[in-house]
PDB file of C-alpha atoms in Angstrom:
ATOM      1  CA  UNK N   1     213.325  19.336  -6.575  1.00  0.00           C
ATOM      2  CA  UNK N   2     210.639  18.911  -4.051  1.00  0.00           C
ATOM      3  CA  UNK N   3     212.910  17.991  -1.519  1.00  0.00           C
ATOM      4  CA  UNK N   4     215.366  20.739  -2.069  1.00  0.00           C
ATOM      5  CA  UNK N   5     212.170  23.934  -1.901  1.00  0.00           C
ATOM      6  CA  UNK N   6     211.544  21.529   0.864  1.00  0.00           C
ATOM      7  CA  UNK N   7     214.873  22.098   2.817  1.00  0.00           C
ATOM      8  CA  UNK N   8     215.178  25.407   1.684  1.00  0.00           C
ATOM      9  CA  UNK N   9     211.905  26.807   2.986  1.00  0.00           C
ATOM     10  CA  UNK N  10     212.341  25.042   6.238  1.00  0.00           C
ATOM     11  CA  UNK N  11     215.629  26.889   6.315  1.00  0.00           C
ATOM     12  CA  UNK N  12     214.714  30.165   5.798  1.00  0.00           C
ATOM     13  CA  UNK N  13     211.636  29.646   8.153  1.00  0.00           C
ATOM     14  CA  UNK N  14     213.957  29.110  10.947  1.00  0.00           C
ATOM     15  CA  UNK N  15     216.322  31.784  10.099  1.00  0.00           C
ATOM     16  CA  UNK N  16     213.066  34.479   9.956  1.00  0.00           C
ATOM     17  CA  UNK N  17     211.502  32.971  12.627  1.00  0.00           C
ATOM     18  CA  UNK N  18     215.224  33.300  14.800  1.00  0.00           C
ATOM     19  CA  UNK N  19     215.302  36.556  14.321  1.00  0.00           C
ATOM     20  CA  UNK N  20     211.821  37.867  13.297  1.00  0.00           C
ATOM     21  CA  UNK N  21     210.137  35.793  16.530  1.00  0.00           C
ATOM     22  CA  UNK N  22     208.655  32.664  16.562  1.00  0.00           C
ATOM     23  CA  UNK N  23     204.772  33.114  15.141  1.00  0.00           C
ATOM     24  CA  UNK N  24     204.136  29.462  16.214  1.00  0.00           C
ATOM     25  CA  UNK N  25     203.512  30.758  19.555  1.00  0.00           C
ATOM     26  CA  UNK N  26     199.845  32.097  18.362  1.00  0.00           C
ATOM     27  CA  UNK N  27     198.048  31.291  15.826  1.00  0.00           C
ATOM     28  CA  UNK N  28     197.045  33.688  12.710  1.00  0.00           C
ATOM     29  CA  UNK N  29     193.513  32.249  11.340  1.00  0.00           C
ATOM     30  CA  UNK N  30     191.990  32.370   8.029  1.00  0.00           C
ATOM     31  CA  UNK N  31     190.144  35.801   8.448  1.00  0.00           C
ATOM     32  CA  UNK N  32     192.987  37.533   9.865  1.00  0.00           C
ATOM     33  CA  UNK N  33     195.353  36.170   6.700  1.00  0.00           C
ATOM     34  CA  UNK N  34     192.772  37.726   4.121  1.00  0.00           C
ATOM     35  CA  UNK N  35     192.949  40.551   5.749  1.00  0.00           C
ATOM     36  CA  UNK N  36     196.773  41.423   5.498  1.00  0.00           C
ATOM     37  CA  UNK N  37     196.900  39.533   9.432  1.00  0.00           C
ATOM     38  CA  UNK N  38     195.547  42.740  11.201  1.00  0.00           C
ATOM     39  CA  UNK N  39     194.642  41.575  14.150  1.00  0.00           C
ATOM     40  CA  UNK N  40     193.740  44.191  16.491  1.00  0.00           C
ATOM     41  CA  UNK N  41     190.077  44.269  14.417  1.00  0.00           C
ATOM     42  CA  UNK N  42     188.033  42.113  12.695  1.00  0.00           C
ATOM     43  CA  UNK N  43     185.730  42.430   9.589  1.00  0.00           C
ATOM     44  CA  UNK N  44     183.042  40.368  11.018  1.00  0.00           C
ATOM     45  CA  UNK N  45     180.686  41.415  13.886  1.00  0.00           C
ATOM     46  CA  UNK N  46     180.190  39.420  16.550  1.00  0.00           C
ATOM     47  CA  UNK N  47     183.109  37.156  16.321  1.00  0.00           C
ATOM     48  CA  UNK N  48     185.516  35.280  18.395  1.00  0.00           C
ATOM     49  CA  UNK N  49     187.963  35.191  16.011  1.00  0.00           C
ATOM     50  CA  UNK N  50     190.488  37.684  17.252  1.00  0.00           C
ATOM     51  CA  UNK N  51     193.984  38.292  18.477  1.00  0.00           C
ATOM     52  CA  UNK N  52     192.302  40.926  20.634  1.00  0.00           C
ATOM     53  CA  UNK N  53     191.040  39.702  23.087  1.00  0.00           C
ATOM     54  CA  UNK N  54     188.735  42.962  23.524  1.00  0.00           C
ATOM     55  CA  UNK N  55     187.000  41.963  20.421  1.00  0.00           C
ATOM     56  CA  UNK N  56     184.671  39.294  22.089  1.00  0.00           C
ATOM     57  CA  UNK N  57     183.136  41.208  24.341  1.00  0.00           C
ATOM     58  CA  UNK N  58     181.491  42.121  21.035  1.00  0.00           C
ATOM     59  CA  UNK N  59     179.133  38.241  21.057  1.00  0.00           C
ATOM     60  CA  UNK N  60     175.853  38.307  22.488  1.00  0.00           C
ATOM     61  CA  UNK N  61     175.397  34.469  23.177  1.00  0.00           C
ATOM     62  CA  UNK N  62     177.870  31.609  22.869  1.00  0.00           C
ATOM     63  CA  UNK N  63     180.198  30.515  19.794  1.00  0.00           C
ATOM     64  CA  UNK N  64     182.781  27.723  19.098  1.00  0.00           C
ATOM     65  CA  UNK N  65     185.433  28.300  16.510  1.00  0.00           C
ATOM     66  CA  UNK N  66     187.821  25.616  14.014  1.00  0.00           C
ATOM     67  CA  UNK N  67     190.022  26.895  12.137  1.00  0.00           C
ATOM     68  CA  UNK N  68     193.549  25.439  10.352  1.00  0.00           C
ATOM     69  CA  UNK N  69     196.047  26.608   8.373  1.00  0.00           C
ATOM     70  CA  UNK N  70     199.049  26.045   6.356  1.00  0.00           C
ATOM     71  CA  UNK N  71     201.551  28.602   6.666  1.00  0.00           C
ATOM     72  CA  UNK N  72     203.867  28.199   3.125  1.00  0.00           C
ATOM     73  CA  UNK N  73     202.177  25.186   2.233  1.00  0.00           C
ATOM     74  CA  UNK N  74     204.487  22.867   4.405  1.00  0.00           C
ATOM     75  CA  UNK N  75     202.618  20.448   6.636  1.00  0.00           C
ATOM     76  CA  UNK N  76     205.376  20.872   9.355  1.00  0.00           C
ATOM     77  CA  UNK N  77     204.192  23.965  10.114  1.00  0.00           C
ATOM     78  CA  UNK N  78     200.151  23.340   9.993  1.00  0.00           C
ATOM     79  CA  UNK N  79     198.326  25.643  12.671  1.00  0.00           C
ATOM     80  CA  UNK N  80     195.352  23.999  13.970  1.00  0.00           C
ATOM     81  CA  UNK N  81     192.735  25.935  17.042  1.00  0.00           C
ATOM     82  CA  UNK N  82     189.935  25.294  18.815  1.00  0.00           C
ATOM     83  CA  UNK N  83     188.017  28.459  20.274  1.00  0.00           C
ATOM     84  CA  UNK N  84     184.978  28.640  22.765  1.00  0.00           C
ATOM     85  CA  UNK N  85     183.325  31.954  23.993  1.00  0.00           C
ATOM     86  CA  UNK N  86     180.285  33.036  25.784  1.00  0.00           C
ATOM     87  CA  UNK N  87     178.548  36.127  27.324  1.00  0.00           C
ATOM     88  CA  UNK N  88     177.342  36.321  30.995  1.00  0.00           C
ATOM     89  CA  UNK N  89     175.798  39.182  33.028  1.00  0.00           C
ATOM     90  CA  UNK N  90     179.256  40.372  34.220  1.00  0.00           C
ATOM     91  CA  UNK N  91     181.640  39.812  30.853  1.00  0.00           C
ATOM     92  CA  UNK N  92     182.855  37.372  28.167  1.00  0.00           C
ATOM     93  CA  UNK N  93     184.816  34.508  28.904  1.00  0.00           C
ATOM     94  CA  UNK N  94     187.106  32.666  25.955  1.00  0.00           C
ATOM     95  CA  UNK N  95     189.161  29.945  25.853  1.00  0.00           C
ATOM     96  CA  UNK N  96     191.125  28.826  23.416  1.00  0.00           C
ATOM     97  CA  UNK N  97     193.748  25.595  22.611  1.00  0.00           C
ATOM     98  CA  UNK N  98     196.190  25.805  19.452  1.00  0.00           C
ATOM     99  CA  UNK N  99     198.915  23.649  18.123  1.00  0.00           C
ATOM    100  CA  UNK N 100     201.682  24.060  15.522  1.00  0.00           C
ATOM    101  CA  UNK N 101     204.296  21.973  13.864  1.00  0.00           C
ATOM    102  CA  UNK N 102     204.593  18.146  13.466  1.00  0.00           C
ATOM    103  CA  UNK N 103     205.916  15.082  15.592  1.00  0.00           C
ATOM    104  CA  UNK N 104     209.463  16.599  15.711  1.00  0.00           C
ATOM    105  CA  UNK N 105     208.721  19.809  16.974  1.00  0.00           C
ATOM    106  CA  UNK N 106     205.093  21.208  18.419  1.00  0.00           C
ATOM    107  CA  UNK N 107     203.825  24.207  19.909  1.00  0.00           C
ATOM    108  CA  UNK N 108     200.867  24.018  22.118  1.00  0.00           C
ATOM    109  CA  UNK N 109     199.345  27.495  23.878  1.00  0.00           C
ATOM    110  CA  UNK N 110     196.566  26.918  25.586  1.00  0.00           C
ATOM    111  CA  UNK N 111     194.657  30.212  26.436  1.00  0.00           C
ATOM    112  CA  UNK N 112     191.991  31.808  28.512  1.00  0.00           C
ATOM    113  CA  UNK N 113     190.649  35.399  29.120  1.00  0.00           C
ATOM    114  CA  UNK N 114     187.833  37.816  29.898  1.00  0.00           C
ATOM    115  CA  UNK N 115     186.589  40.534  28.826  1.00  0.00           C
ATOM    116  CA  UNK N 116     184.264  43.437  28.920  1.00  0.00           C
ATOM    117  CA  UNK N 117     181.716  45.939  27.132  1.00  0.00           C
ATOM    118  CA  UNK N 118     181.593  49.651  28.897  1.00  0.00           C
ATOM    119  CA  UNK N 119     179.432  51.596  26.697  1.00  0.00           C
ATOM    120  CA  UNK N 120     181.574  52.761  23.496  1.00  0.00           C
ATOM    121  CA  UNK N 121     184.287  51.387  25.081  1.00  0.00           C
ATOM    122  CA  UNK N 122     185.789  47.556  25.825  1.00  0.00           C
ATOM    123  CA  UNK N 123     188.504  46.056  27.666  1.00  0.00           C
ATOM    124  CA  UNK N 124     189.732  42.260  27.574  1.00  0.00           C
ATOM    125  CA  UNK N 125     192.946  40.473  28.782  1.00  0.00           C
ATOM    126  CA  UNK N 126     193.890  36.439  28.061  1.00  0.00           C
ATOM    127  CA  UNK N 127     196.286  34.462  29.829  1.00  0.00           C
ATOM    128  CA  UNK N 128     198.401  31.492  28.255  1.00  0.00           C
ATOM    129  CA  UNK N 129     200.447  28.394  28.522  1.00  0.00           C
ATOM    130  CA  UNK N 130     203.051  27.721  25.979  1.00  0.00           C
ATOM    131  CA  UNK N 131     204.186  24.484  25.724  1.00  0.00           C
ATOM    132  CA  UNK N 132     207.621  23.421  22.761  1.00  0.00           C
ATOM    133  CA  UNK N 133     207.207  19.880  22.654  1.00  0.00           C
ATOM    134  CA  UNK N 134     210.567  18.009  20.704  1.00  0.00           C
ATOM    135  CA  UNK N 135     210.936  14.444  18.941  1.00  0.00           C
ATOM    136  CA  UNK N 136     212.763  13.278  22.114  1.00  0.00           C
ATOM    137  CA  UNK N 137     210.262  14.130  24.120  1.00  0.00           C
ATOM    138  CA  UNK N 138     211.593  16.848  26.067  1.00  0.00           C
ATOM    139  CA  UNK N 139     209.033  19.341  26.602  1.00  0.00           C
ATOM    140  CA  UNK N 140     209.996  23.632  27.751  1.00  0.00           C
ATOM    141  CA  UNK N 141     207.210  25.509  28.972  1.00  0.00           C
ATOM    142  CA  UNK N 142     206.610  29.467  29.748  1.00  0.00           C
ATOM    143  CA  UNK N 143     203.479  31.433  29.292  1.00  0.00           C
ATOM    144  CA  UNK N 144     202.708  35.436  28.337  1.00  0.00           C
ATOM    145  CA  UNK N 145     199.418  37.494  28.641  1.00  0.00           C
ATOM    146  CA  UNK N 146     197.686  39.672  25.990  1.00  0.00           C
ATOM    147  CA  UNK N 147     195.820  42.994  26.679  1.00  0.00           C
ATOM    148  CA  UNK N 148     193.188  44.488  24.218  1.00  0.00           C
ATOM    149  CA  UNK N 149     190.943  47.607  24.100  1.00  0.00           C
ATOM    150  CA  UNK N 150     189.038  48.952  21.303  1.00  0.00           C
ATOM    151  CA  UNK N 151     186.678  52.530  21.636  1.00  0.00           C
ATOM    152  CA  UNK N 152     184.073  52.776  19.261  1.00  0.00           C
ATOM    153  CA  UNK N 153     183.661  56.893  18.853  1.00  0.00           C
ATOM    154  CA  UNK N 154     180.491  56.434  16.407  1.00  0.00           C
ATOM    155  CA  UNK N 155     178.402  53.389  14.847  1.00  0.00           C
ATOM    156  CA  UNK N 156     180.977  52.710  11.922  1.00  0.00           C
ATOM    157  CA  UNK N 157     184.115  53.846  13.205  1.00  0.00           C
ATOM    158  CA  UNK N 158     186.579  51.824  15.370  1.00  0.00           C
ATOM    159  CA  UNK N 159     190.142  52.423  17.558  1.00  0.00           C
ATOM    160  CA  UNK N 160     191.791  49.439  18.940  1.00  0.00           C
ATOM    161  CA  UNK N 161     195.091  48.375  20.460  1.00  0.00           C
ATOM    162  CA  UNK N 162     196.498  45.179  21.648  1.00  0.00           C
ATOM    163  CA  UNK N 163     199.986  44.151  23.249  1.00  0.00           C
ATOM    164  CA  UNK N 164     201.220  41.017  23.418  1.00  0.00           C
ATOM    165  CA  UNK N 165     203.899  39.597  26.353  1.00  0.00           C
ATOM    166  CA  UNK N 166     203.681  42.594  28.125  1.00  0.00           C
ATOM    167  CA  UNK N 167     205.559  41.187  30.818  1.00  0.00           C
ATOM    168  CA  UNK N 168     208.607  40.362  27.866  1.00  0.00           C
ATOM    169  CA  UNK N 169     208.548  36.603  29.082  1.00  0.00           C
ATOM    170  CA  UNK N 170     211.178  34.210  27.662  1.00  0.00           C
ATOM    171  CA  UNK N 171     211.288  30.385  27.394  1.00  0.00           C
ATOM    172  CA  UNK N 172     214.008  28.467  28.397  1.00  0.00           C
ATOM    173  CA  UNK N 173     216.009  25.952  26.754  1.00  0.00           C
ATOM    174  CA  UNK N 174     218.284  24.496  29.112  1.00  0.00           C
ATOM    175  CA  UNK N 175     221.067  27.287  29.944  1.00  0.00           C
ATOM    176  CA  UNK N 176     219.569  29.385  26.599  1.00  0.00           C
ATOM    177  CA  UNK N 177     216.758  31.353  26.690  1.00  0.00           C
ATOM    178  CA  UNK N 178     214.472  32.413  23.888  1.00  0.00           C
ATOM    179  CA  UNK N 179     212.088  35.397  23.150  1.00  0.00           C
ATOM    180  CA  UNK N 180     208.487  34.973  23.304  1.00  0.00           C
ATOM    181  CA  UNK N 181     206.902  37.676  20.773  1.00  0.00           C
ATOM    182  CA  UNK N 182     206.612  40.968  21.921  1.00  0.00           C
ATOM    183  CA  UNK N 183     204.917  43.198  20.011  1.00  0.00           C
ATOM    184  CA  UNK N 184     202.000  45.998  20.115  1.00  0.00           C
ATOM    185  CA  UNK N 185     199.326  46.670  16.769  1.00  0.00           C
ATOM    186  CA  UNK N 186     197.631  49.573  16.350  1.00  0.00           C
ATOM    187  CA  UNK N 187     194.055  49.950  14.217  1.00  0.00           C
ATOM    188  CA  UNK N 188     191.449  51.392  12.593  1.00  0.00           C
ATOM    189  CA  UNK N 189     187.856  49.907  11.267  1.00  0.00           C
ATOM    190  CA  UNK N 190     185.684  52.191   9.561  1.00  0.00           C
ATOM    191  CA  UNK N 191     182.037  50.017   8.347  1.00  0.00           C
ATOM    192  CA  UNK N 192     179.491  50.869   6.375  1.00  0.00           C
ATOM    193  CA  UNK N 193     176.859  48.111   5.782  1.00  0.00           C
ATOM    194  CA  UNK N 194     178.844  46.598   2.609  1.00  0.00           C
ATOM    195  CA  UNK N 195     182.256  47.730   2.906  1.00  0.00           C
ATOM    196  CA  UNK N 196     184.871  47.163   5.727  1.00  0.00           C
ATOM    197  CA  UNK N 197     188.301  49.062   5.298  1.00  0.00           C
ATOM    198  CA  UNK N 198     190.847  48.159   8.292  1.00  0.00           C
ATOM    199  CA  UNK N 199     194.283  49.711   8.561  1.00  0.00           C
ATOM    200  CA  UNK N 200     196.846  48.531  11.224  1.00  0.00           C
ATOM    201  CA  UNK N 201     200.743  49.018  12.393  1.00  0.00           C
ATOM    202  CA  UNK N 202     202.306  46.313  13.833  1.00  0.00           C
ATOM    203  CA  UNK N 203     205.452  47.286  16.046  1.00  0.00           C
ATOM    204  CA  UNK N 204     207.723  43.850  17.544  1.00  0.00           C
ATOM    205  CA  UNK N 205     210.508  45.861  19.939  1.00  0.00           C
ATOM    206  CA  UNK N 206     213.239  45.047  17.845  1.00  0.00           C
ATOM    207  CA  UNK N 207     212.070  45.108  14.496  1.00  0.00           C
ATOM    208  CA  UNK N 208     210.639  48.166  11.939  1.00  0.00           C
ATOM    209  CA  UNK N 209     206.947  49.030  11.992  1.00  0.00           C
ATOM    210  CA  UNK N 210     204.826  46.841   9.505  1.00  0.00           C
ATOM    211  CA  UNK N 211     201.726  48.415   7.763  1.00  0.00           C
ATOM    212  CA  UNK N 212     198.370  47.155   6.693  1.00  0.00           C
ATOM    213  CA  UNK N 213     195.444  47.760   4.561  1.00  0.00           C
ATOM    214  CA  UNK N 214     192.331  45.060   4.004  1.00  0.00           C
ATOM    215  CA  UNK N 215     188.904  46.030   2.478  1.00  0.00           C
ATOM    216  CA  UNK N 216     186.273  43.829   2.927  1.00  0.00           C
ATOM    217  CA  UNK N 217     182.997  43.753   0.674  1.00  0.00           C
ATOM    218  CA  UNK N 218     179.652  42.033   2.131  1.00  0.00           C
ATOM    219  CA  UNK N 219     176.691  41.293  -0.296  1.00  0.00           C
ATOM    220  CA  UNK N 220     173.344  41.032   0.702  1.00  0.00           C
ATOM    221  CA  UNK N 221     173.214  37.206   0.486  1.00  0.00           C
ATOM    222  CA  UNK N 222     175.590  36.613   3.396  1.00  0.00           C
ATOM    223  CA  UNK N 223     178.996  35.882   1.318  1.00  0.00           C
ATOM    224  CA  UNK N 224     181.783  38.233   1.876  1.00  0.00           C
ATOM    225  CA  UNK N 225     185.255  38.380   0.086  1.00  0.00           C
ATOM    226  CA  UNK N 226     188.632  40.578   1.493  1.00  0.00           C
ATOM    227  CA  UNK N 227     191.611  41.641  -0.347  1.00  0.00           C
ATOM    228  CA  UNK N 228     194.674  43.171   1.800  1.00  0.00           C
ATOM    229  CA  UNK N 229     198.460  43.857   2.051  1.00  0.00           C
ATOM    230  CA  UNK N 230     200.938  43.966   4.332  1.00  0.00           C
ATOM    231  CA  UNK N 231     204.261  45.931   4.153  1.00  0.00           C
ATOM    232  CA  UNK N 232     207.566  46.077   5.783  1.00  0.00           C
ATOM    233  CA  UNK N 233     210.338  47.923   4.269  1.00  0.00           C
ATOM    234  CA  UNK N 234     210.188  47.000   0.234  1.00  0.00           C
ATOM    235  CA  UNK N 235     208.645  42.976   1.348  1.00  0.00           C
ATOM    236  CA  UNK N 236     204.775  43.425   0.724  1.00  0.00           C
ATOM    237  CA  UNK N 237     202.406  40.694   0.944  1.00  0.00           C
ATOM    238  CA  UNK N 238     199.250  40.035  -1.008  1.00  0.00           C
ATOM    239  CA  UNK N 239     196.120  38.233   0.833  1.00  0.00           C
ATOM    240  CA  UNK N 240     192.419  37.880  -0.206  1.00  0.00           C
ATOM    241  CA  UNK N 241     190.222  35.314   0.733  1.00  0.00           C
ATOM    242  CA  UNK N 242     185.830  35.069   0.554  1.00  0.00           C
ATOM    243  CA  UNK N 243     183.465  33.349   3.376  1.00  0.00           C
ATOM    244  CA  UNK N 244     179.762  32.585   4.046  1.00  0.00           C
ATOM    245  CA  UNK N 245     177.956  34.269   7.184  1.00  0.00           C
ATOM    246  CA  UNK N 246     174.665  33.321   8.174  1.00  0.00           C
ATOM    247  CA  UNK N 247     173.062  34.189  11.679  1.00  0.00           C
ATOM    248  CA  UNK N 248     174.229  31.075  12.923  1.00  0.00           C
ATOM    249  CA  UNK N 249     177.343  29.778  10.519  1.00  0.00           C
ATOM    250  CA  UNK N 250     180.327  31.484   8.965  1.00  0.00           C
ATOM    251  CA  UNK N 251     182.622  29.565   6.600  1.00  0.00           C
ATOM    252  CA  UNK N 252     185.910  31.420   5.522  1.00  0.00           C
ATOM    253  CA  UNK N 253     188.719  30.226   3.449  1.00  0.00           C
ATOM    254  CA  UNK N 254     192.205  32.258   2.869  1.00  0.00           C
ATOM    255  CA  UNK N 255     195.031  33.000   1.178  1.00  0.00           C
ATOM    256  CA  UNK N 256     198.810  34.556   0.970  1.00  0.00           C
ATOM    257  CA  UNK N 257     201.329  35.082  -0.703  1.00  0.00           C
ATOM    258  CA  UNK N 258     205.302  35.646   0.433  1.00  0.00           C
ATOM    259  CA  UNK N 259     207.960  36.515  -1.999  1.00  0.00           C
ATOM    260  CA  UNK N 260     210.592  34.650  -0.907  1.00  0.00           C
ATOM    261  CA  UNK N 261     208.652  31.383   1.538  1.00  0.00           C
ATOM    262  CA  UNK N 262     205.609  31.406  -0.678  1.00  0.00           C
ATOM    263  CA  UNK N 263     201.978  30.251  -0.269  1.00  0.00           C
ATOM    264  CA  UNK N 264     199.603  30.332   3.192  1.00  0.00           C
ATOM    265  CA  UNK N 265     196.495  29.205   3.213  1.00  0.00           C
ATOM    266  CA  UNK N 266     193.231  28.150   5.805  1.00  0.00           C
ATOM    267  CA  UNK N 267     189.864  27.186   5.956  1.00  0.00           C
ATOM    268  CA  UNK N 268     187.662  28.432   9.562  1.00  0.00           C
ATOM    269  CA  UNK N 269     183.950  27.282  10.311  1.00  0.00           C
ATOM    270  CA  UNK N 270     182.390  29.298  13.292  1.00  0.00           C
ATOM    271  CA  UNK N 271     179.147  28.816  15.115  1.00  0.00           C
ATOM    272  CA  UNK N 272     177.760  31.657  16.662  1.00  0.00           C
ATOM    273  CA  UNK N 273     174.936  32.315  18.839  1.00  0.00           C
ATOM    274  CA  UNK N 274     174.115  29.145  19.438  1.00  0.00           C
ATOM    275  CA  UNK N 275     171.765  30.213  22.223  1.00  0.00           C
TER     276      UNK N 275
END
């Protein structure tokens, strides 16, 4: 029985990801699966874990990030990523190397970007290598940029945008070639001291919109828990997850469910201002 959800998963992962995109080319981290994988905001201040890359101009010192997950609870697709940011007089600088999948088949981006803090408003951009490793040892190799910008029109209230593959790069497989993910999300962040609500659209080219909702509740003793959903057409998915921030720490843990493939799940630790 275990072998057959096994095969069957696996299946209908590669059939979604053939003609849904491949998501092994980034990686979607604990936070962002609690909250319904918005990714063009985050419920956290001060944070360098985001798919926009506008977001860390938000840090005021220097963080390192560790995150893993388990998409459908199948160790051939485990996500693991390693994040590193810091603030200088002139803008942020990340970095950033991920990996996905298992000795017969790997993805490895490796990533770097800046960006930058102009009043109410902030811009950032990242560049990356992706690498498809296979069993034989034959490795394909492209790479893609991602833009971000988020305007913050009062204290609570946020607008943000990020595109990915702009440039609608492809990876080659010997005389095929392959889409990398391109796709643009649209957000909104409105938070209050205790309570983070998020709202996002996520538009691939080729593919109908997808909409999500997250609310986030802090206490006053530093844990937080989310609850969100994502929808496209009559397929919604439930996430919630619940983390520890301190000035210094945050520990998060996730999880998701798909009707058809299943469970997600992930565990992040961050360190943040270190200096």
């Amino acid at each position: 029985m275990r072998h057959s959800r096994l095969y069957c998963t696996i299946v209908c992962i590669i059939l979604n990801h053939a003609f849904c995109e491949a998501q092994e080319t980034f990686h979607t981290s604990p936070l962002q699966i609690q909250t319904a994988e918005i990714r063009s905001t985050s419920p956290i201040d001060e944070t360098i874990d985001a798919f926009n890359p506008s977001v860390i101009a938000e840090i005021t010192t220097f963080a390192l990030q560790f995150s893993c997950t388990y998409p459908y609870a199948l160790k051939e697709l485990r996500q693991v990523d390693a994040k590193i940011a810091t603030s200088t007089p002139i803008c942020h600088i990340q970095a950033e190397v991920f990996k996905s999948g298992d000795d017969i088949s790997s993805f490895t981006a490796i990533g770097g970007g800046l960006s930058r803090r102009f009043h109410k408003f902030a811009i950032g951009m990242e560049y990356r290598l992706l690498v498809h490793k296979q069993a034989e040892g034959t490795t394909y190799k492209s790479s893609f940029s991602r833009v971000g910008m988020h305007v913050n029109p009062s204290k609570k209230f946020t607008i943000a945008m990020a595109l990915q593959n702009v440039e609608a790069r492809r990876m080659r497989y010997y005389t095929t070639e392959v889409d990398i993910p391109s796709f643009v999300v649209f957000g909104m962040k409105w938070d209050s001291r205790f309570v983070v609500l998020q709202t996002e659209v996520e538009k691939y080219w080729d593919r109908d919109p997808t909409i999500k909702l997250a609310a986030t509740i802090k206490t006053p003793k530093a844990v937080f828990g989310s609850v969100g959903i994502k929808v496209r057409k009559s397929l919604a998915q439930p996430s919630a997850g619940v983390g520890v921030q301190t000035k210094h720490i945050m520990i998060d843990a996730a999880i998701s469910y798909h009707t058809q493939l299943g469970i997600s799940s992930g565990a992040m630790l961050s360190l943040n201002n270190l200096w």
